[in-house]
Amino acid sequence: MSQTPDSAVRTYIDTHRAAFLDDLAEWLRIPSVSAQPEHADDVERSARWLASALAGTGFPVTEIWPTPGAPAVFAEWPSEDPDAPVVLVYGHHDVQPAALADGWHTEPFEPVIKDNRMYGRGAADDKGQVFFHTLGVRAHLAATGAAAPAVHLKLLIEGEEESGSTNFRALVEAQAARLAADVVIVSDTGMWSETTPTVCTGMRGIADCEIELNGPDQDIHSGAFGGAVPNPATVAARLVAALHDADERVTVPGFYDDIAVLTDAERALIAELPFDEAEWLRTAKSHAASGEAGYSTLERVWARPTAEVNGIGGGYQGPGGKTIVPASAQLKLSFRLVSGQDPYAVQKAVTDWVAARVPDGIRHSIVWGAPTRPCLTPLDHPALRSVVRAMGRAFGEKIRFTREGGSGPAADLQDVLGAPVLFLGISVPSDGWHSPNEKVELDLLLKGVETTAYLWSDLAENWKPASASASVPTAG
Ligand code: BES
Ligand code: MN
Ligand code: MN
């Protein structure tokens, strides 16, 4: 009986689907919330669970890599061909906080399957998209009949992506030799929609800060003193109001210096997508589109930098009035960044801009979080053609290109390892990342499995990276 490779892959996936979903559900039951210290043990448990699942999959090397924060998981499965490309898959095993009270219909850490979807925190972001690599590599081996994958496969699954990947770059630097790769595949993004499969080709970076403004040493009477001393809440509001001009461009001097300008070809790829503004607004749960003049909505979200007010506070917020000049006010700002912007240069420009605007009598402090750099895929890279072919085989459709407005530490891998970053994800906008009732579409999840089953063969057949022999993993 002869089977084409595609039907061998599909048969393998069908046969193992139930066990695969059971295993994923077991992992989703571990509340690996990296932002909440009370879940630190759960994040550790999630790392151990994954390492053992990867060992069970057949990875001869599985290790837990501690960091000063949450642990990462590393796994490696060398190819039998020493010249095969070395591929490093990146994902994360930590998740965003979730509680039933936030509006979940079922317990966030008790996954349920309903209407061919698995609901649970992390189903799409990112445990589901990490886990499809386990069945994917098994299906790949079933189709090739080989004992090892066609590429040297490495996995690095970090444990603190949802809290800013604070220790990630240092970990990658310390382990650069073990992580050496010809290409990095980030498995933590999405597609355009259920019916328009796409490959993401870029993510924005982010720099975020908290600003504290202090005026009087305590709340003071606004009739006795107001109008004659500076009010920190007014200063906070003025800062926010001055952040954008009438064209919704960010006013901080130097903010747009050196940014990668969208080429006509890139704009054409974006314009190819079936964008429907009313539908997009429904997904955004928003009531009007607005943003930088001269750019489409998708260009604004994917390829233009932003300044966003994430929080503003100060003064009396309780019921009724309270006639005071408040002692303090607070702002939380974040800046999404695009290629060409250096997060540290943006931090300095904003810090100087704020300092120049705070009047006498108001003290201020500005504290920056760990920034994330923007990252773009080289559109002419041969490995990108492999990803597009493999996805095309799995989905049976033309594959188009998107970007993501969100951020992740992909650029650190690119910088430190000197390898191009590609993105492979099957999540869709309705999956509800970071929201109540996060889910993953099971058909798409299994298309992810199928894509990787083809991808490793396609890469090995169609691409001989010049550096392959320099980065062969050492045995043992
Ligand atoms: N996987 C997301 C990034 C993402 C968001 C990709 C939307 C594609 C579409 C990642 O887990 C994430 O949530 N990143 C945070 C980073 C932050 C916590 C530093 C983000 O983008 O806000
Ligand atoms: Mn993610
Ligand atoms: Mn996330």
XYZ file of C-alpha atoms and ligand atoms in Angstrom:
500
model
C 0.000 0.000 0.000
C 1.543 3.285 -1.026
C 0.688 6.602 0.501
C 1.782 10.022 -0.659
C 3.676 11.893 2.052
C 0.739 14.263 2.539
C -1.711 11.496 3.308
C 0.844 9.761 5.555
C 1.127 12.982 7.549
C -2.643 13.432 7.729
C -3.234 9.838 8.764
C -0.608 10.122 11.472
C -2.178 13.322 12.797
C -5.704 11.854 12.789
C -4.522 8.784 14.674
C -2.747 10.824 17.355
C -5.093 13.788 17.574
C -6.977 12.724 20.707
C -3.882 11.990 22.770
C -2.280 15.223 21.566
C -5.279 17.277 22.711
C -5.419 15.475 26.066
C -1.776 16.308 26.637
C -2.236 19.950 25.687
C -5.203 20.187 28.072
C -3.048 18.762 30.866
C -0.424 21.455 30.233
C -3.073 24.209 30.156
C -4.165 23.129 33.642
C -0.856 24.436 35.005
C -1.435 28.165 35.695
C 2.025 29.339 34.614
C 1.371 33.051 35.116
C 4.809 34.650 35.100
C 3.600 38.072 36.244
C 2.187 36.804 39.557
C 4.763 35.776 42.185
C 2.282 33.311 43.765
C 2.439 31.284 40.544
C 6.251 30.989 40.456
C 5.989 27.293 41.379
C 3.465 26.738 38.608
C 5.803 28.290 36.056
C 8.527 25.876 37.254
C 6.053 23.009 37.062
C 5.097 24.045 33.522
C 8.767 23.972 32.500
C 9.213 20.482 33.951
C 5.998 19.283 32.327
C 7.142 20.547 28.933
C 10.655 19.123 29.233
C 9.179 15.738 30.008
C 6.659 15.988 27.138
C 9.497 16.835 24.748
C 11.532 13.888 26.018
C 8.453 11.725 25.423
C 8.223 13.111 21.889
C 11.731 11.804 21.257
C 14.012 14.815 21.704
C 17.283 13.239 22.875
C 18.254 16.450 24.688
C 15.814 18.241 26.991
C 17.012 20.694 29.624
C 15.539 23.237 31.986
C 17.506 26.445 31.893
C 17.069 28.499 35.058
C 17.219 32.293 34.929
C 17.070 34.870 37.739
C 13.336 34.869 36.898
C 11.357 31.975 35.434
C 13.005 28.948 33.779
C 13.183 28.292 30.044
C 13.105 24.872 28.394
C 15.665 23.840 25.797
C 15.405 20.751 23.604
C 17.481 19.503 20.732
C 17.092 16.769 18.151
C 20.072 16.548 15.762
C 19.542 15.459 12.184
C 21.433 12.477 10.818
C 22.712 14.775 8.053
C 25.545 16.917 9.451
C 24.967 19.512 6.703
C 21.281 19.946 7.447
C 20.090 23.444 8.349
C 19.931 24.217 12.064
C 16.510 25.523 13.055
C 15.734 27.101 16.425
C 12.039 27.270 17.353
C 11.104 29.940 19.901
C 7.952 30.079 22.027
C 6.908 30.683 25.636
C 5.297 28.519 28.292
C 4.160 31.301 30.613
C 0.714 32.840 30.252
C -1.157 36.021 31.086
C -3.142 36.216 34.325
C -6.746 34.937 34.161
C -9.642 34.659 36.598
C -13.229 33.485 36.185
C -14.394 36.906 37.411
C -12.813 38.593 34.360
C -15.672 37.267 32.243
C -14.631 33.685 31.481
C -17.532 31.321 30.760
C -15.532 28.411 32.188
C -12.551 28.175 34.538
C -9.506 29.603 32.680
C -7.238 26.786 33.895
C -9.779 23.988 33.333
C -9.619 23.647 29.547
C -12.776 22.561 27.735
C -13.372 21.607 24.123
C -16.507 23.096 22.613
C -17.445 23.665 18.944
C -14.080 22.302 17.828
C -12.192 24.843 19.909
C -10.150 24.414 23.047
C -10.816 27.145 25.600
C -8.298 27.954 28.313
C -5.614 30.474 29.196
C -2.595 29.801 26.972
C -4.547 27.736 24.408
C -3.311 30.049 21.651
C -0.757 32.279 23.428
C 1.395 30.333 23.478
C 1.118 26.758 24.751
C -0.965 25.510 21.811
C 1.479 27.030 19.353
C 4.458 25.500 21.159
C 2.785 22.147 21.520
C 1.965 21.664 17.833
C 5.680 21.146 17.306
C 5.563 17.883 19.265
C 3.032 16.113 17.078
C 4.502 17.956 14.071
C 7.941 16.412 14.379
C 6.408 12.948 14.985
C 4.240 13.308 11.873
C 7.333 14.429 9.953
C 9.196 11.280 11.031
C 6.192 9.110 10.184
C 6.184 10.554 6.665
C 9.933 10.354 6.049
C 10.447 7.027 7.810
C 13.628 8.459 9.352
C 14.648 8.207 12.996
C 15.638 11.874 13.259
C 14.298 15.086 11.735
C 15.572 16.340 8.370
C 16.850 19.515 10.066
C 18.818 19.942 13.285
C 15.903 20.927 15.457
C 16.296 23.049 18.582
C 13.554 24.474 20.770
C 13.856 27.344 23.223
C 10.657 27.924 25.185
C 10.975 30.790 27.632
C 9.081 31.271 30.889
C 8.707 35.021 31.233
C 7.634 36.395 27.868
C 4.379 37.711 29.305
C 6.301 39.717 31.854
C 8.684 41.351 29.447
C 11.374 38.654 28.867
C 13.529 40.391 31.457
C 16.263 37.758 31.548
C 15.897 36.434 28.027
C 18.654 38.297 26.225
C 21.219 37.415 28.913
C 20.159 33.767 28.671
C 20.562 33.766 24.894
C 23.970 35.430 25.217
C 25.124 32.906 27.831
C 23.886 29.941 25.755
C 24.695 31.371 22.316
C 26.853 28.381 21.352
C 24.145 25.838 22.131
C 21.497 27.995 20.476
C 23.478 28.609 17.260
C 21.102 28.316 14.321
C 20.776 29.126 10.638
C 17.224 30.322 11.103
C 14.935 31.103 14.017
C 11.244 30.242 13.790
C 9.089 32.151 16.229
C 5.962 30.167 17.022
C 4.022 32.905 18.824
C 2.091 34.923 16.236
C -1.149 34.598 14.347
C -2.725 34.520 10.900
C -5.100 36.904 9.186
C -8.187 34.703 9.662
C -9.563 31.162 9.570
C -10.005 31.430 5.801
C -6.971 33.530 4.868
C -3.828 31.745 6.040
C -0.845 34.037 6.276
C 2.756 34.242 7.385
C 3.704 37.049 9.730
C 6.833 38.913 8.631
C 7.420 41.341 11.443
C 6.630 42.401 14.975
C 6.939 45.783 16.583
C 9.105 46.502 19.588
C 8.010 48.243 22.753
C 9.404 50.587 25.375
C 7.240 51.390 28.382
C 7.531 53.732 31.332
C 5.849 54.917 34.484
C 5.960 58.584 35.314
C 5.286 59.881 38.808
C 4.585 63.593 39.267
C 4.677 65.087 42.761
C 3.384 68.558 43.618
C 2.400 69.630 47.137
C 3.671 67.449 49.991
C 0.050 66.361 50.595
C -3.394 66.991 49.091
C -4.207 70.645 49.819
C -7.342 72.851 49.710
C -8.011 73.988 46.156
C -9.681 77.183 47.312
C -7.004 78.200 49.773
C -4.080 77.338 47.460
C -5.357 76.288 44.009
C -4.503 78.604 41.143
C -1.368 79.711 42.939
C 0.634 76.443 42.944
C 1.232 73.888 40.135
C -1.134 70.905 40.000
C 0.561 67.571 39.151
C -2.625 66.154 37.574
C -2.762 69.133 35.215
C 0.885 68.550 34.330
C 0.135 64.867 33.636
C -2.763 65.832 31.385
C -0.627 68.395 29.539
C 2.053 65.780 28.901
C -0.537 63.383 27.506
C -2.118 66.105 25.388
C 1.243 67.142 23.950
C 2.282 63.627 22.967
C 0.551 63.746 19.545
C 0.026 66.547 17.038
C -3.102 67.197 14.981
C -2.017 64.499 12.470
C -1.682 61.992 15.334
C 2.057 61.972 14.877
C 4.206 61.570 17.975
C 5.783 64.925 18.835
C 8.815 63.689 20.784
C 11.825 65.054 18.869
C 13.751 62.339 17.010
C 11.017 59.709 17.496
C 10.768 58.960 13.764
C 14.499 59.280 12.959
C 15.971 56.288 11.074
C 12.747 54.263 10.953
C 12.329 51.792 8.097
C 10.080 53.424 5.511
C 7.384 51.130 4.093
C 8.298 50.228 0.521
C 5.700 50.186 -2.253
C 6.077 46.378 -2.398
C 5.387 46.083 1.337
C 2.382 48.386 1.062
C 1.101 46.280 -1.858
C 1.341 43.057 0.208
C -0.661 44.690 2.983
C -3.236 46.043 0.522
C -3.759 42.495 -0.844
C -5.432 41.385 2.387
C -9.240 41.312 2.568
C -9.440 44.104 5.128
C -12.922 45.120 6.223
C -12.836 48.066 8.564
C -16.236 47.424 10.156
C -15.249 43.844 10.945
C -11.860 44.925 12.221
C -13.554 47.431 14.524
C -15.809 44.680 15.870
C -12.728 42.576 16.705
C -11.080 45.651 18.217
C -14.277 46.247 20.243
C -13.846 49.891 19.245
C -16.134 52.429 17.644
C -13.972 54.368 15.195
C -10.608 53.994 13.493
C -8.116 56.787 14.048
C -4.378 57.247 13.860
C -1.417 58.739 12.070
C -2.393 60.656 8.942
C -1.257 59.159 5.626
C -1.390 55.489 6.656
C -4.025 52.781 6.464
C -5.254 51.045 9.590
C -3.099 47.977 8.958
C -0.048 50.092 8.206
C -0.617 51.971 11.463
C -0.793 48.792 13.501
C 1.961 46.833 11.790
C 4.503 49.218 10.415
C 4.262 52.539 12.232
C 5.441 53.391 15.742
C 2.990 54.662 18.356
C 2.788 56.384 21.715
C -0.008 55.054 23.894
C -1.366 56.160 27.249
C -1.949 52.901 29.119
C -2.965 54.543 32.370
C -3.447 57.960 33.900
C -4.274 58.701 37.506
C -4.022 61.245 40.254
C -6.154 63.085 42.741
C -9.504 62.115 44.134
C -11.363 59.302 42.335
C -14.026 58.435 44.951
C -17.717 59.336 44.949
C -18.712 62.996 45.088
C -16.322 65.914 44.923
C -13.219 66.705 46.884
C -11.774 70.179 46.431
C -8.046 69.572 46.453
C -4.888 70.184 44.580
C -3.627 66.593 44.602
C -0.193 65.737 45.875
C 0.634 63.450 42.957
C -0.321 62.072 39.555
C 0.848 59.050 37.591
C 1.152 58.087 33.946
C 1.875 54.770 32.300
C 3.026 55.205 28.713
C 4.206 52.716 26.139
C 5.738 53.173 22.728
C 5.455 50.518 20.015
C 8.570 50.613 17.878
C 9.378 49.613 14.312
C 12.576 48.595 12.553
C 15.235 51.248 12.707
C 14.156 52.570 16.120
C 16.540 51.903 18.975
C 14.509 51.464 22.189
C 17.218 53.105 24.279
C 17.305 56.159 22.004
C 13.511 56.402 22.317
C 13.777 56.125 26.110
C 16.263 58.986 26.189
C 14.232 61.162 23.826
C 11.063 60.687 25.903
C 12.899 61.192 29.208
C 14.342 64.500 27.946
C 10.992 65.562 26.477
C 9.214 64.969 29.801
C 11.931 66.745 31.824
C 11.671 69.804 29.581
C 7.911 70.013 30.185
C 7.643 69.567 33.938
C 7.352 73.035 35.542
C 9.050 74.343 38.671
C 7.442 73.030 41.825
C 6.665 69.587 40.401
C 9.171 66.792 41.013
C 9.034 63.859 38.667
C 10.531 60.432 38.135
C 10.384 58.220 35.087
C 11.089 54.492 35.281
C 11.493 52.357 32.152
C 10.718 48.663 31.831
C 12.956 46.306 29.878
C 12.406 47.243 26.224
C 11.706 44.853 23.358
C 13.233 45.488 19.955
C 11.302 45.384 16.676
C 11.966 42.513 14.292
C 11.452 42.014 10.532
C 11.818 38.866 8.403
C 13.996 39.216 5.296
C 11.313 38.751 2.602
C 13.775 37.214 0.121
C 15.050 34.498 2.484
C 14.876 30.918 1.098
C 13.556 29.610 4.435
C 10.559 31.940 4.096
C 9.731 30.268 0.787
C 9.816 26.906 2.597
C 7.432 28.174 5.272
C 5.054 29.468 2.606
C 5.187 26.153 0.666
C 4.671 24.045 3.805
C 1.726 26.168 4.930
C 0.305 26.093 1.414
C 0.367 22.273 1.451
C -1.318 22.120 4.850
C -3.996 24.728 4.153
C -4.490 24.152 0.420
C -4.670 27.891 -0.121
C -2.524 30.775 -1.291
C -0.466 32.078 1.609
C -0.367 35.844 2.064
C 1.742 38.035 4.321
C 0.913 39.999 7.441
C 2.795 41.597 10.268
C 1.865 41.857 13.919
C 1.491 44.975 15.983
C 2.471 43.121 19.156
C 5.943 42.486 20.488
C 8.200 39.667 21.585
C 11.894 39.063 22.118
C 12.526 37.725 18.593
C 14.980 40.497 17.776
C 17.258 39.385 20.620
C 17.602 36.006 18.922
C 18.306 37.725 15.622
C 20.932 40.049 17.136
C 22.715 37.607 19.407
C 22.637 34.539 17.147
C 23.001 36.455 13.894
C 20.204 34.364 12.366
C 17.163 35.579 10.424
C 13.819 35.348 12.235
C 10.754 33.826 10.605
C 7.305 33.548 12.136
C 4.970 30.585 12.042
C 1.625 30.799 13.799
C -1.920 29.521 13.331
C -3.736 31.656 15.867
C -6.504 33.981 14.639
C -7.646 37.383 15.959
C -10.792 35.905 17.532
C -8.658 33.647 19.763
C -8.744 36.319 22.443
C -5.108 36.600 23.462
C -4.830 38.063 26.969
C -8.645 38.210 27.085
C -11.296 36.141 28.827
C -12.282 32.940 26.974
C -8.996 32.564 25.106
C -9.244 29.597 22.738
C -7.537 27.871 19.875
C -9.313 26.534 16.784
C -8.540 22.815 16.709
C -8.578 22.558 12.906
C -6.019 25.356 12.695
C -3.919 23.868 15.488
C -3.703 20.629 13.517
C -2.835 22.605 10.363
C 0.068 23.939 12.415
C 1.080 20.369 13.187
C 0.829 19.506 9.504
C 2.792 22.572 8.393
C 5.788 21.671 10.531
C 5.603 18.049 9.365
C 6.276 19.323 5.814
C 8.483 22.247 6.753
C 11.459 20.318 8.089
C 11.680 18.247 4.884
C 11.225 21.288 2.676
C 13.963 23.247 4.429
C 16.397 20.353 4.270
C 15.702 19.725 0.580
C 15.741 23.292 -0.639
C 18.307 25.082 1.424
C 21.974 24.477 2.142
C 22.999 27.252 4.505
C 26.642 28.230 4.104
C 27.225 27.996 7.832
C 25.553 24.623 8.422
C 28.646 22.642 9.229
C 29.878 25.341 11.619
C 26.841 24.974 13.809
C 26.333 21.214 13.973
C 25.259 20.341 17.475
C 27.736 18.268 19.411
C 26.521 14.890 20.550
C 25.760 14.166 24.188
N 2.441 36.491 21.403
C 2.318 37.835 21.911
C 2.768 38.884 20.923
C 1.780 39.047 19.820
C 0.669 39.829 20.058
C 1.959 38.435 18.613
C -0.277 39.965 19.080
C 1.018 38.570 17.646
C -0.109 39.336 17.876
C 3.127 37.926 23.163
O 2.883 36.857 24.030
C 2.742 39.187 23.890
O 1.650 39.219 24.400
N 3.643 40.159 23.943
C 3.447 41.330 24.747
C 4.799 41.744 25.212
C 4.787 42.447 26.534
C 4.184 41.589 27.631
C 6.199 42.850 26.871
C 2.799 42.417 23.937
O 2.883 42.452 22.702
O 2.114 43.260 24.554
Mn 2.842 35.055 23.020
Mn 1.002 37.196 25.098
